[in-house]
Amino acid sequence: MTGKTHIIGGISASLAYAYFSGSDPLILTGAGIVGALIPDICHGSSKIGRQLPILSKMINLIFGHRSFTHSLLFLVIITFLMNTFLSYETVTAGLIVGMVSHYILDMGTRSGIQLFFPLDFRVRFPLTTKTGSMVENLIFSLLALVSFYYGYHALYFYL
């Protein structure tokens, strides 16, 4: 999936989580966007990879693309680090929700993800799409609708 689809996925997942949890939607969504981009640090031409090129190249050389940073192990490590060094639950929840949305979207691509890293086994959905395809644009549009729906409800948090 492209960066814009991951961003809208992080937004929609974060707003939905805020709706059901009662968390601050603005903080959760900001963290969700960051979380939705973090797993692609292993890809040099991704939005986050272009911002941190040296780190991106190092991670890619060590692990490759869609392996460690797209795994449950990475998710657990990020959760542990966030809970240890930043005791703000809403930010941690947003990062995790954004990362999970990223994982789910990438499982919808033909190459899938190495969810159970270090096991050399890729997980993907039975129906997949190509990155940047018309189907991805449809997924983007559906996620935008979900974002508008939960974003509308998020306004009540501040009223």
PDB file of C-alpha atoms in Angstrom, residues 25 150-159:
ATOM      1  CA  PRO A  25      -9.277  11.562  19.379  1.00  0.00           C
ATOM      2  CA  TYR A 150     -15.805   8.573  13.282  1.00  0.00           C
ATOM      3  CA  GLY A 151     -14.354  12.068  12.878  1.00  0.00           C
ATOM      4  CA  TYR A 152     -17.859  13.493  13.021  1.00  0.00           C
ATOM      5  CA  HIS A 153     -18.479  11.586  16.244  1.00  0.00           C
ATOM      6  CA  ALA A 154     -15.095  12.699  17.595  1.00  0.00           C
ATOM      7  CA  LEU A 155     -16.320  16.303  17.525  1.00  0.00           C
ATOM      8  CA  TYR A 156     -18.567  15.473  20.474  1.00  0.00           C
ATOM      9  CA  PHE A 157     -15.478  14.707  22.545  1.00  0.00           C
ATOM     10  CA  TYR A 158     -14.679  18.409  22.593  1.00  0.00           C
ATOM     11  CA  LEU A 159     -18.222  19.736  23.023  1.00  0.00           C
TER      12      LEU A 159
END
